[in-house]
Tab-separated table of C-alpha atoms in Angstrom:
chain	number	residue	atom	x	y	z
S	215	MET	CA	-7.538	0.294	-25.677
S	216	SER	CA	-11.268	0.797	-26.141
S	217	LYS	CA	-13.832	1.135	-23.370
S	218	PRO	CA	-14.209	-1.975	-21.183
S	219	ARG	CA	-17.506	-3.792	-21.458
S	220	ASP	CA	-19.118	-6.615	-19.514
S	221	ASP	CA	-20.600	-9.030	-22.074
S	222	ARG	CA	-20.295	-12.178	-19.953
S	223	GLN	CA	-23.119	-14.680	-20.491
S	224	LYS	CA	-24.264	-17.764	-18.650
S	225	ASP	CA	-22.948	-21.057	-20.000
S	226	LEU	CA	-25.940	-23.200	-20.991
S	227	LEU	CA	-24.044	-26.425	-20.231
S	228	LEU	CA	-23.050	-25.413	-16.690
S	229	PRO	CA	-25.214	-24.604	-13.664
S	230	ALA	CA	-25.492	-20.966	-12.672
S	231	LEU	CA	-23.350	-19.841	-9.740
S	232	ASP	CA	-26.388	-18.637	-7.789
S	233	GLN	CA	-27.681	-22.229	-7.832
S	234	ILE	CA	-24.594	-23.829	-6.298
S	235	ILE	CA	-23.593	-21.292	-3.629
S	236	ASP	CA	-25.215	-20.046	-0.441
S	237	MET	CA	-26.916	-16.760	-1.326
S	238	GLY	CA	-26.838	-15.758	2.317
S	239	HIS	CA	-23.036	-15.805	2.423
S	240	PRO	CA	-21.594	-12.426	3.561
S	241	LEU	CA	-19.550	-12.094	0.348
S	242	VAL	CA	-22.693	-12.579	-1.751
S	243	ARG	CA	-24.585	-10.031	0.317
S	244	LEU	CA	-21.701	-7.591	0.049
S	245	ALA	CA	-21.698	-7.984	-3.749
S	246	ALA	CA	-25.389	-7.072	-3.802
S	247	LEU	CA	-24.791	-3.913	-1.748
S	248	ILE	CA	-21.857	-2.499	-3.746
S	249	ASP	CA	-22.783	0.031	-6.428
S	250	TRP	CA	-20.866	-1.523	-9.309
S	251	LYS	CA	-22.220	1.111	-11.721
S	252	PHE	CA	-20.437	3.831	-9.710
S	253	LEU	CA	-17.168	1.911	-9.870
S	254	ASP	CA	-17.709	1.236	-13.582
S	255	ASP	CA	-18.017	4.969	-14.273
S	256	ARG	CA	-14.874	5.775	-12.294
S	257	PHE	CA	-12.725	2.936	-13.637
S	258	GLY	CA	-14.021	3.219	-17.189
S	259	SER	CA	-13.095	6.912	-17.331
S	260	VAL	CA	-9.414	6.040	-17.860
S	261	CYS	CA	-10.211	4.232	-21.136
S	262	GLN	CA	-11.082	5.983	-24.377
S	263	THR	CA	-13.463	4.891	-27.078
S	264	GLY	CA	-11.538	3.707	-30.109
S	265	PRO	CA	-9.974	0.728	-31.844
S	266	GLY	CA	-8.421	-2.087	-29.902
S	267	GLN	CA	-9.506	-4.970	-27.735
S	268	PRO	CA	-11.859	-3.936	-24.902
S	269	GLY	CA	-10.433	-4.042	-21.416
S	270	LEU	CA	-11.513	-6.410	-18.674
S	271	PRO	CA	-14.933	-5.770	-17.112
S	272	THR	CA	-14.532	-3.105	-14.435
S	273	ARG	CA	-16.482	-5.215	-11.919
S	274	LEU	CA	-13.930	-7.998	-12.368
S	275	VAL	CA	-11.035	-5.569	-11.826
S	276	ALA	CA	-12.613	-3.886	-8.791
S	277	GLY	CA	-13.571	-7.237	-7.284
S	278	LEU	CA	-10.033	-8.568	-7.682
S	279	PHE	CA	-8.528	-5.522	-5.975
S	280	ILE	CA	-10.999	-5.791	-3.081
S	281	LEU	CA	-10.429	-9.533	-2.584
S	282	LYS	CA	-6.643	-9.192	-2.833
S	283	HIS	CA	-6.304	-6.631	-0.048
S	284	MET	CA	-9.230	-7.887	2.006
S	285	HIS	CA	-7.603	-11.306	2.409
S	286	ASN	CA	-3.922	-10.221	2.154
S	287	LEU	CA	-3.122	-12.179	-1.014
S	288	SER	CA	-0.465	-11.733	-3.667
S	289	ASP	CA	-1.514	-11.516	-7.318
S	290	GLU	CA	-0.434	-15.113	-7.952
S	291	VAL	CA	-2.234	-16.558	-4.927
S	292	LEU	CA	-5.357	-14.534	-5.713
S	293	CYS	CA	-5.496	-15.983	-9.238
S	294	ALA	CA	-5.090	-19.513	-7.861
S	295	ARG	CA	-7.857	-19.057	-5.290
S	296	TRP	CA	-10.159	-17.337	-7.768
S	297	ILE	CA	-10.224	-20.542	-9.837
S	298	GLU	CA	-11.089	-22.639	-6.760
S	299	ASN	CA	-13.584	-20.359	-5.024
S	300	PRO	CA	-17.070	-19.899	-6.551
S	301	TYR	CA	-17.805	-17.077	-4.083
S	302	TYR	CA	-14.847	-15.103	-5.443
S	303	GLN	CA	-16.132	-15.624	-8.980
S	304	TYR	CA	-19.671	-14.552	-8.077
S	305	PHE	CA	-18.322	-11.484	-6.296
S	306	CYS	CA	-16.463	-10.497	-9.489
S	307	GLY	CA	-19.604	-10.853	-11.627
S	308	GLU	CA	-19.277	-14.307	-13.165
S	309	LEU	CA	-22.530	-16.088	-14.009
S	310	SER	CA	-21.200	-19.645	-14.380
S	311	PHE	CA	-18.291	-21.399	-12.698
S	312	CYS	CA	-15.018	-20.780	-14.565
S	313	HIS	CA	-12.428	-23.555	-14.776
S	314	ARG	CA	-9.833	-21.265	-16.349
S	315	LEU	CA	-8.760	-17.712	-15.646
S	316	PRO	CA	-10.502	-15.303	-18.054
S	317	PHE	CA	-7.627	-12.829	-17.599
S	318	ASP	CA	-3.852	-12.744	-17.325
S	319	ARG	CA	-2.229	-12.068	-13.972
S	320	SER	CA	-0.283	-9.127	-15.415
S	321	SER	CA	-3.616	-7.434	-16.191
S	322	MET	CA	-3.864	-6.447	-12.513
S	323	THR	CA	-0.517	-4.628	-12.748
S	324	ARG	CA	-1.568	-2.793	-15.889
S	325	TRP	CA	-4.917	-1.793	-14.387
S	326	ARG	CA	-3.210	-0.468	-11.241
S	327	GLN	CA	-0.910	1.680	-13.376
S	328	ARG	CA	-3.788	2.802	-15.543
S	329	LEU	CA	-6.109	3.804	-12.694
S	330	GLY	CA	-3.687	5.382	-10.247
S	331	GLU	CA	-4.536	6.754	-6.840
S	332	GLU	CA	-7.152	9.210	-8.152
S	333	GLN	CA	-9.541	6.504	-9.403
S	334	LEU	CA	-8.790	3.814	-6.806
S	335	VAL	CA	-9.951	6.159	-4.045
S	336	ALA	CA	-13.448	5.280	-5.297
S	337	LEU	CA	-13.078	1.915	-3.510
S	338	ILE	CA	-12.748	3.662	-0.118
S	339	GLN	CA	-15.653	5.924	-1.012
S	340	GLU	CA	-17.849	2.965	-1.952
S	341	SER	CA	-16.903	1.046	1.207
S	342	LEU	CA	-18.055	3.998	3.333
S	343	SER	CA	-21.251	4.232	1.272
S	344	VAL	CA	-22.048	0.559	1.886
S	345	ALA	CA	-21.261	1.003	5.582
S	346	HIS	CA	-23.695	3.903	5.746
S	347	LYS	CA	-26.428	1.938	3.924
S	348	THR	CA	-26.108	-1.035	6.271
S	349	GLY	CA	-25.953	1.056	9.443
S	350	ALA	CA	-22.341	0.183	10.218
S	351	ILE	CA	-21.406	3.871	10.388
S	352	GLY	CA	-23.434	7.039	10.862
S	353	PRO	CA	-23.036	10.657	9.672
S	354	LYS	CA	-22.001	11.786	13.164
S	355	ASP	CA	-19.104	9.336	13.083
S	356	LEU	CA	-17.679	11.238	10.108
S	357	GLU	CA	-17.690	14.604	11.907
S	358	ARG	CA	-15.290	13.662	14.726
S	359	VAL	CA	-12.119	12.008	13.504
S	360	VAL	CA	-8.594	11.012	14.507
S	361	VAL	CA	-5.675	11.686	12.171
S	362	ASP	CA	-2.290	10.033	12.595
S	363	THR	CA	0.710	9.036	10.491
S	364	THR	CA	2.618	5.786	10.146
S	365	VAL	CA	5.324	4.353	7.911
S	366	GLN	CA	4.594	2.115	4.939
S	367	PRO	CA	7.812	0.068	4.587
S	368	LYS	CA	9.064	-0.770	1.120
S	369	ALA	CA	10.154	-4.257	0.084
S	370	VAL	CA	13.876	-3.511	0.394
S	371	ALA	CA	16.690	-5.131	2.345
S	372	HIS	CA	18.177	-3.258	5.287
S	373	PRO	CA	20.557	-0.775	3.639
S	374	THR	CA	24.256	-0.851	4.492
S	375	ASP	CA	27.089	0.908	2.683
S	376	ALA	CA	28.779	-2.383	1.838
S	377	ARG	CA	25.656	-3.983	0.422
S	378	LEU	CA	24.680	-0.907	-1.609
S	379	MET	CA	28.110	-0.593	-3.194
S	380	HIS	CA	28.280	-4.332	-3.918
S	381	ARG	CA	24.834	-4.188	-5.563
S	382	ALA	CA	25.899	-1.157	-7.603
S	383	ILE	CA	28.980	-3.024	-8.868
S	384	THR	CA	26.883	-6.097	-9.731
S	385	LYS	CA	24.235	-4.093	-11.584
S	386	LEU	CA	26.743	-2.016	-13.545
S	387	VAL	CA	28.740	-5.063	-14.633
S	388	GLY	CA	25.572	-6.911	-15.618
S	389	LEU	CA	24.303	-3.954	-17.658
S	390	ALA	CA	27.694	-3.640	-19.363
S	391	LYS	CA	27.640	-7.332	-20.329
S	392	ARG	CA	24.119	-7.092	-21.745
S	393	ASN	CA	25.118	-4.088	-23.884
S	394	ARG	CA	28.513	-5.604	-24.858
S	395	VAL	CA	30.557	-2.852	-23.254
S	396	PRO	CA	34.010	-4.341	-22.462
S	397	LEU	CA	35.398	-3.569	-19.019
S	398	ARG	CA	39.017	-3.666	-17.889
S	399	GLN	CA	38.017	-5.691	-14.848
S	400	SER	CA	34.652	-6.566	-13.294
S	401	TYR	CA	35.767	-7.026	-9.650
S	402	LEU	CA	32.746	-9.286	-9.061
S	403	ARG	CA	34.632	-11.940	-7.103
S	404	LEU	CA	36.685	-9.456	-5.077
S	405	ALA	CA	33.685	-7.208	-4.360
S	406	LYS	CA	31.613	-10.121	-3.101
S	407	ARG	CA	34.348	-11.205	-0.688
S	408	ALA	CA	34.873	-7.625	0.514
S	409	ALA	CA	31.134	-7.177	1.207
S	410	ILE	CA	31.108	-10.418	3.210
S	411	MET	CA	34.168	-9.435	5.205
S	412	VAL	CA	32.678	-6.041	6.115
S	413	GLY	CA	29.843	-7.837	7.867
S	414	ARG	CA	32.161	-10.292	9.588
S	415	TYR	CA	34.612	-7.663	10.815
S	416	THR	CA	31.773	-5.449	12.064
S	417	HIS	CA	30.242	-8.361	13.939
S	418	ALA	CA	33.616	-9.025	15.556
S	419	HIS	CA	34.002	-5.306	16.452
S	420	GLN	CA	37.090	-5.072	14.238
S	421	PHE	CA	36.042	-1.735	12.802
S	422	LYS	CA	39.425	-0.732	11.363
S	423	ARG	CA	39.463	-3.852	9.165
S	424	ALA	CA	35.807	-3.281	8.229
S	425	ARG	CA	36.573	0.300	7.124
S	426	ARG	CA	39.470	-0.986	5.052
S	427	GLN	CA	37.220	-3.405	3.158
S	428	LEU	CA	34.602	-0.681	2.739
S	429	LYS	CA	37.225	1.611	1.230
S	430	PHE	CA	38.189	-1.241	-1.117
S	431	LEU	CA	34.571	-1.483	-2.325
S	432	ARG	CA	34.282	2.279	-2.785
S	433	THR	CA	37.492	2.395	-4.818
S	434	ARG	CA	36.453	-0.481	-7.113
S	435	LEU	CA	33.023	1.031	-7.663
S	436	GLY	CA	34.646	4.296	-8.701
S	437	ARG	CA	36.921	2.465	-11.152
S	438	ILE	CA	33.945	0.736	-12.817
S	439	ILE	CA	31.986	4.008	-13.061
S	440	ARG	CA	34.903	5.814	-14.726
S	441	ASP	CA	35.621	2.856	-17.038
S	442	ILE	CA	32.002	2.687	-18.254
S	443	ARG	CA	31.803	6.439	-18.781
S	444	ARG	CA	34.951	6.363	-20.916
S	445	LYS	CA	33.635	3.447	-23.008
S	446	ILE	CA	30.178	4.964	-23.702
S	447	ASP	CA	31.352	8.547	-24.245
S	448	GLY	CA	29.837	9.871	-27.469
S	449	ASP	CA	27.234	7.103	-27.870
S	450	ALA	CA	23.884	8.764	-27.135
S	451	ALA	CA	21.946	5.486	-26.964
S	452	LEU	CA	24.326	3.922	-24.432
S	453	GLU	CA	24.521	7.117	-22.396
S	454	ALA	CA	20.743	7.171	-22.092
S	455	ARG	CA	20.725	3.500	-21.114
S	456	PHE	CA	23.490	3.743	-18.517
S	457	GLY	CA	22.708	7.243	-17.251
S	458	PRO	CA	20.204	6.559	-14.441
S	459	LEU	CA	22.159	3.639	-12.975
S	460	LEU	CA	25.473	5.528	-13.197
S	461	ASP	CA	23.952	8.489	-11.350
S	462	LEU	CA	22.605	6.215	-8.598
S	463	ALA	CA	25.936	4.398	-8.309
S	464	GLN	CA	27.781	7.707	-8.022
S	465	ARG	CA	25.394	8.827	-5.273
S	466	VAL	CA	25.920	5.541	-3.417
S	467	ARG	CA	29.693	5.910	-3.678
S	468	SER	CA	29.796	9.522	-2.481
S	469	GLN	CA	27.149	9.463	0.277
S	470	ASP	CA	28.265	9.428	3.895
S	471	GLN	CA	26.715	8.267	7.145
S	472	HIS	CA	26.475	11.794	8.552
S	473	GLN	CA	25.347	13.381	5.290
S	474	ARG	CA	22.287	15.625	5.461
S	475	GLY	CA	19.573	15.441	2.837
S	476	PRO	CA	18.187	12.569	0.743
S	477	LYS	CA	20.202	9.395	0.333
S	478	VAL	CA	19.912	6.229	-1.741
S	479	TYR	CA	18.728	3.286	0.352
S	480	ALA	CA	17.866	0.877	-2.474
S	481	LEU	CA	18.996	0.868	-6.092
S	482	HIS	CA	15.727	-0.611	-7.364
S	483	ALA	CA	13.658	1.836	-5.275
S	484	PRO	CA	15.511	5.168	-5.000
S	485	GLU	CA	12.344	6.865	-3.701
S	486	VAL	CA	12.679	5.080	-0.338
S	487	GLU	CA	13.125	7.404	2.647
S	488	CYS	CA	14.539	6.784	6.119
S	489	ILE	CA	11.884	7.671	8.713
S	490	GLY	CA	12.310	7.575	12.467
S	491	LYS	CA	9.086	7.367	14.505
S	492	GLY	CA	10.737	7.021	17.918
S	493	LYS	CA	10.130	3.287	18.307
S	494	ALA	CA	12.573	1.369	20.476
S	495	ARG	CA	12.111	-1.850	18.457
S	496	ALA	CA	12.539	-0.108	15.091
S	497	PRO	CA	14.412	3.213	15.388
S	498	TYR	CA	14.371	3.696	11.609
S	499	GLU	CA	11.999	2.401	8.947
S	500	PHE	CA	12.559	2.583	5.198
S	501	GLY	CA	9.576	3.482	3.046
S	502	CYS	CA	7.253	6.469	2.999
S	503	LYS	CA	4.999	8.227	5.485
S	504	VAL	CA	1.242	7.519	5.301
S	505	SER	CA	-1.586	9.500	6.893
S	506	ILE	CA	-4.633	7.599	8.184
S	507	ALA	CA	-7.935	9.047	9.461
S	508	THR	CA	-10.572	7.118	11.422
S	509	PRO	CA	-13.621	8.083	13.559
S	510	VAL	CA	-12.938	8.983	17.176
S	511	THR	CA	-16.353	7.541	18.059
S	512	SER	CA	-17.268	3.847	18.204
S	513	PRO	CA	-19.232	3.038	15.010
S	514	LYS	CA	-21.376	-0.082	15.133
S	515	GLY	CA	-19.437	-1.775	12.347
S	516	GLY	CA	-15.948	-0.930	13.620
S	517	GLN	CA	-13.291	1.731	13.157
S	518	PHE	CA	-13.427	2.360	9.409
S	519	VAL	CA	-10.619	4.171	7.592
S	520	LEU	CA	-12.069	7.442	6.320
S	521	HIS	CA	-9.010	8.595	4.401
S	522	THR	CA	-5.456	7.538	3.680
S	523	LYS	CA	-2.683	9.104	1.648
S	524	ALA	CA	0.997	8.382	1.068
S	525	LEU	CA	3.165	11.436	1.814
S	526	HIS	CA	6.574	11.579	0.142
S	527	GLY	CA	9.472	13.684	1.314
S	528	ASN	CA	9.068	12.785	5.013
S	529	PRO	CA	7.064	15.961	5.784
S	530	PHE	CA	6.382	17.289	9.261
S	531	ASP	CA	3.069	15.864	10.512
S	532	GLY	CA	1.607	19.286	11.231
S	533	HIS	CA	2.182	20.438	7.651
S	534	THR	CA	0.112	17.524	6.319
S	535	LEU	CA	-3.027	18.113	8.408
S	536	GLY	CA	-4.604	20.812	6.245
S	537	PRO	CA	-4.445	18.958	2.892
S	538	VAL	CA	-5.384	15.619	4.511
S	539	VAL	CA	-8.533	16.979	6.180
S	540	ALA	CA	-9.544	18.785	2.973
S	541	ASP	CA	-9.206	15.546	0.970
S	542	MET	CA	-11.119	13.611	3.639
S	543	GLU	CA	-14.030	16.073	3.581
S	544	LYS	CA	-14.115	15.867	-0.207
S	545	LEU	CA	-14.144	12.066	-0.046
S	546	THR	CA	-16.831	11.682	2.634
S	547	GLY	CA	-18.901	14.776	1.845
S	548	VAL	CA	-19.085	15.618	5.574
S	549	GLU	CA	-17.320	18.553	7.217
S	550	ALA	CA	-15.069	17.603	10.119
S	551	ARG	CA	-16.144	19.291	13.369
S	552	ARG	CA	-13.507	17.879	15.708
S	553	ILE	CA	-10.077	16.587	14.719
S	554	HIS	CA	-7.980	14.764	17.303
S	555	VAL	CA	-4.229	14.417	16.799
S	556	ASP	CA	-1.145	13.605	18.862
S	557	LYS	CA	1.571	16.012	19.964
S	558	GLY	CA	3.462	15.536	16.716
S	559	TYR	CA	0.938	17.864	15.044
S	560	ARG	CA	1.746	20.911	17.189
S	561	GLY	CA	2.149	23.912	14.904
S	562	HIS	CA	-0.195	22.458	12.276
S	563	ASN	CA	-1.414	24.323	9.198
S	564	TYR	CA	-5.142	23.552	9.430
S	565	PRO	CA	-7.028	26.879	9.015
S	566	HIS	CA	-9.751	26.142	11.643
S	567	ARG	CA	-7.380	25.716	14.537
S	568	PHE	CA	-10.135	25.612	17.167
S	569	ARG	CA	-11.432	22.362	15.650
S	570	VAL	CA	-8.123	20.586	16.276
S	571	TRP	CA	-7.543	18.961	19.667
S	572	ILE	CA	-4.045	17.818	20.581
S	573	SER	CA	-3.527	15.050	23.138
S	574	GLY	CA	-2.581	16.507	26.498
S	575	GLN	CA	-4.402	19.778	25.799
S	576	VAL	CA	-6.017	21.392	28.850
S	577	ARG	CA	-7.604	24.650	27.703
S	578	ARG	CA	-11.208	24.625	26.412
S	579	VAL	CA	-11.520	20.905	27.180
S	580	THR	CA	-15.036	19.833	28.196
S	581	ALA	CA	-16.107	16.467	29.540
S	582	SER	CA	-17.190	15.151	26.121
S	583	ILE	CA	-14.003	16.378	24.462
S	584	ARG	CA	-11.909	14.832	27.237
S	585	SER	CA	-13.508	11.440	26.598
S	586	GLU	CA	-12.801	11.811	22.878
S	587	ILE	CA	-9.175	12.732	23.563
S	588	LYS	CA	-8.868	9.521	25.545
S	589	ARG	CA	-10.145	7.623	22.499
S	590	ARG	CA	-7.524	9.184	20.220
S	591	ALA	CA	-5.449	6.025	20.610
S	592	ALA	CA	-8.195	4.077	18.785
S	593	VAL	CA	-6.324	4.825	15.566
S	594	GLU	CA	-3.330	2.734	16.674
S	595	PRO	CA	-4.991	-0.726	16.383
S	596	VAL	CA	-6.468	0.389	13.058
S	597	ILE	CA	-2.968	1.126	11.786
S	598	GLY	CA	-1.796	-2.241	13.113
S	599	HIS	CA	-4.568	-4.167	11.332
S	600	VAL	CA	-4.129	-2.293	8.051
S	601	LYS	CA	-0.403	-2.989	8.064
S	602	ALA	CA	-0.430	-6.585	9.312
S	603	GLU	CA	-3.519	-7.960	7.535
S	604	HIS	CA	-4.022	-5.835	4.402
S	605	ARG	CA	-0.567	-5.516	2.774
S	606	MET	CA	0.593	-2.127	4.062
S	607	ASP	CA	3.373	-3.615	6.184
S	608	ARG	CA	5.550	-4.343	3.127
S	609	ASN	CA	4.824	-2.591	-0.136
S	610	TYR	CA	5.845	-4.522	-3.255
S	611	LEU	CA	4.479	-2.031	-5.837
S	612	LYS	CA	7.012	-0.069	-7.839
S	613	GLY	CA	7.865	3.600	-7.458
S	614	SER	CA	6.205	6.508	-5.710
S	615	VAL	CA	2.978	5.791	-7.595
S	616	GLY	CA	3.011	2.269	-6.167
S	617	ASP	CA	3.321	3.696	-2.645
S	618	ARG	CA	0.202	5.810	-3.110
S	619	ILE	CA	-1.760	2.995	-4.750
S	620	ASN	CA	-0.889	0.430	-2.087
S	621	ALA	CA	-1.931	2.758	0.742
S	622	VAL	CA	-5.368	3.320	-0.820
S	623	LEU	CA	-5.956	-0.360	-1.631
S	624	ALA	CA	-4.900	-1.462	1.872
S	625	ALA	CA	-7.404	0.935	3.455
S	626	ALA	CA	-10.157	-0.218	1.079
S	627	GLY	CA	-9.418	-3.880	1.855
S	628	TYR	CA	-9.583	-3.140	5.588
S	629	ASN	CA	-12.961	-1.402	5.218
S	630	PHE	CA	-14.478	-4.206	3.153
S	631	GLY	CA	-13.161	-6.720	5.689
S	632	LEU	CA	-15.061	-4.853	8.418
S	633	LEU	CA	-18.164	-4.913	6.229
S	634	LEU	CA	-17.887	-8.683	5.790
S	635	ARG	CA	-17.815	-9.177	9.553
S	636	TRP	CA	-20.668	-6.699	10.015
S	637	LEU	CA	-22.872	-8.521	7.497
S	638	ALA	CA	-22.059	-11.880	9.106
S	639	GLU	CA	-23.059	-10.490	12.529
S	640	LEU	CA	-26.311	-9.121	11.096
S	641	LEU	CA	-27.122	-12.516	9.611
S	642	ARG	CA	-26.463	-14.242	12.927
S	643	ALA	CA	-28.631	-11.687	14.740
S	644	ILE	CA	-31.510	-12.289	12.297
S	645	ILE	CA	-31.240	-16.065	12.678
S	646	ARG	CA	-31.109	-15.723	16.465
S	647	ALA	CA	-34.172	-13.458	16.523
S	648	PHE	CA	-36.074	-15.834	14.226
S	649	ALA	CA	-35.185	-18.829	16.410
S	650	GLU	CA	-36.459	-17.030	19.509
S	651	THR	CA	-39.789	-16.115	17.924
S	652	VAL	CA	-40.571	-19.602	16.629
S	653	PRO	CA	-42.132	-21.616	19.501
S	654	ALA	CA	-40.312	-24.789	20.392
S	655	GLN	CA	-42.124	-27.949	19.339
S	656	LYS	CA	-43.359	-30.088	22.150
S	657	ILE	CA	-41.721	-33.473	22.357
S	658	ALA	CA	-44.288	-36.179	22.065
């Protein structure tokens, strides 16, 4: 694909968008403040000059990503609203109102895969730049930060041994039918009934019967695995096609409840990890760990997300602090002077250990530091908003790359949402000040 270019022109038969919308709308003002040239350079760097149809304009792609995560929309709903909303179209760089989508919905998926986490971080960087230009955040707010971790759940069903083995049987039989591999017996009807009965017996506390049905599923799954391996033995093409699913099915069949090490919790997302954060309402969550950094101060525009990163392998929080702070300083361009963390970061690997303050610490604590330690919990509502309102609570993107991309886009959508509210408050303040200065007309 050749370099993307923006050659959109105004339609002479249609009125311009800037003539039919309110130019004082916060979304219009935000579009004027964003440095689209900076985003064009970052997004356009993944495309090479050469033959082929040019990609979508980078402003259109960046605007779609911002709107999607700012308003918590799926790709399909975003496309439907983009057609209806002239403010969305203006924000994405259109000059005249479009009655049809100038792109295909799948283009957003391809652009996400093409850009990756490295280029999409530019959206967080640009949101902080706009916040600095508008006075929503100051340089001192970037020097004193809070770092914490949360779990980004994956879009998977709650894993149980019965369900995983039943899904493995269903997927293997379906793949065998599509590739015309004859099986001695599919066990689809019997496996479905056994999976149902495991749930019923467990609910009734009849655990011996439940274990019997579970053993039935495990035995039938093993029969199908051995049957398929015998039928495809010697056929390199079929072995390559069946190999990944057979390996996952074998892991599902052999794994145990008390087994140490990685397990399979979803066949369509084997990268999912089981993470326990000590919550009474959710003892275990299935996804990946995400680090989030926010100012410990109270910026005028709100608690912006300064950095976020998906961390695979369920690492110890303290071992993530050094790389996370280094990436944050590279992103913001400001060196962190004080870093506030919770007790889960004890034994951290950050080289400047005297800059790290752990909650509950007593030594070397001054009055100003004590007040900042009390504000360490300010990161918790930020995590709640990012997860509940900006698509981090359930990640639908595929693979480990999708985990990293979704974390970055959710943080960028949260920051741009704060900027929208900040610009709306500024506009109201200006109108209020103007109304107070204009003398009231005397009633005749």
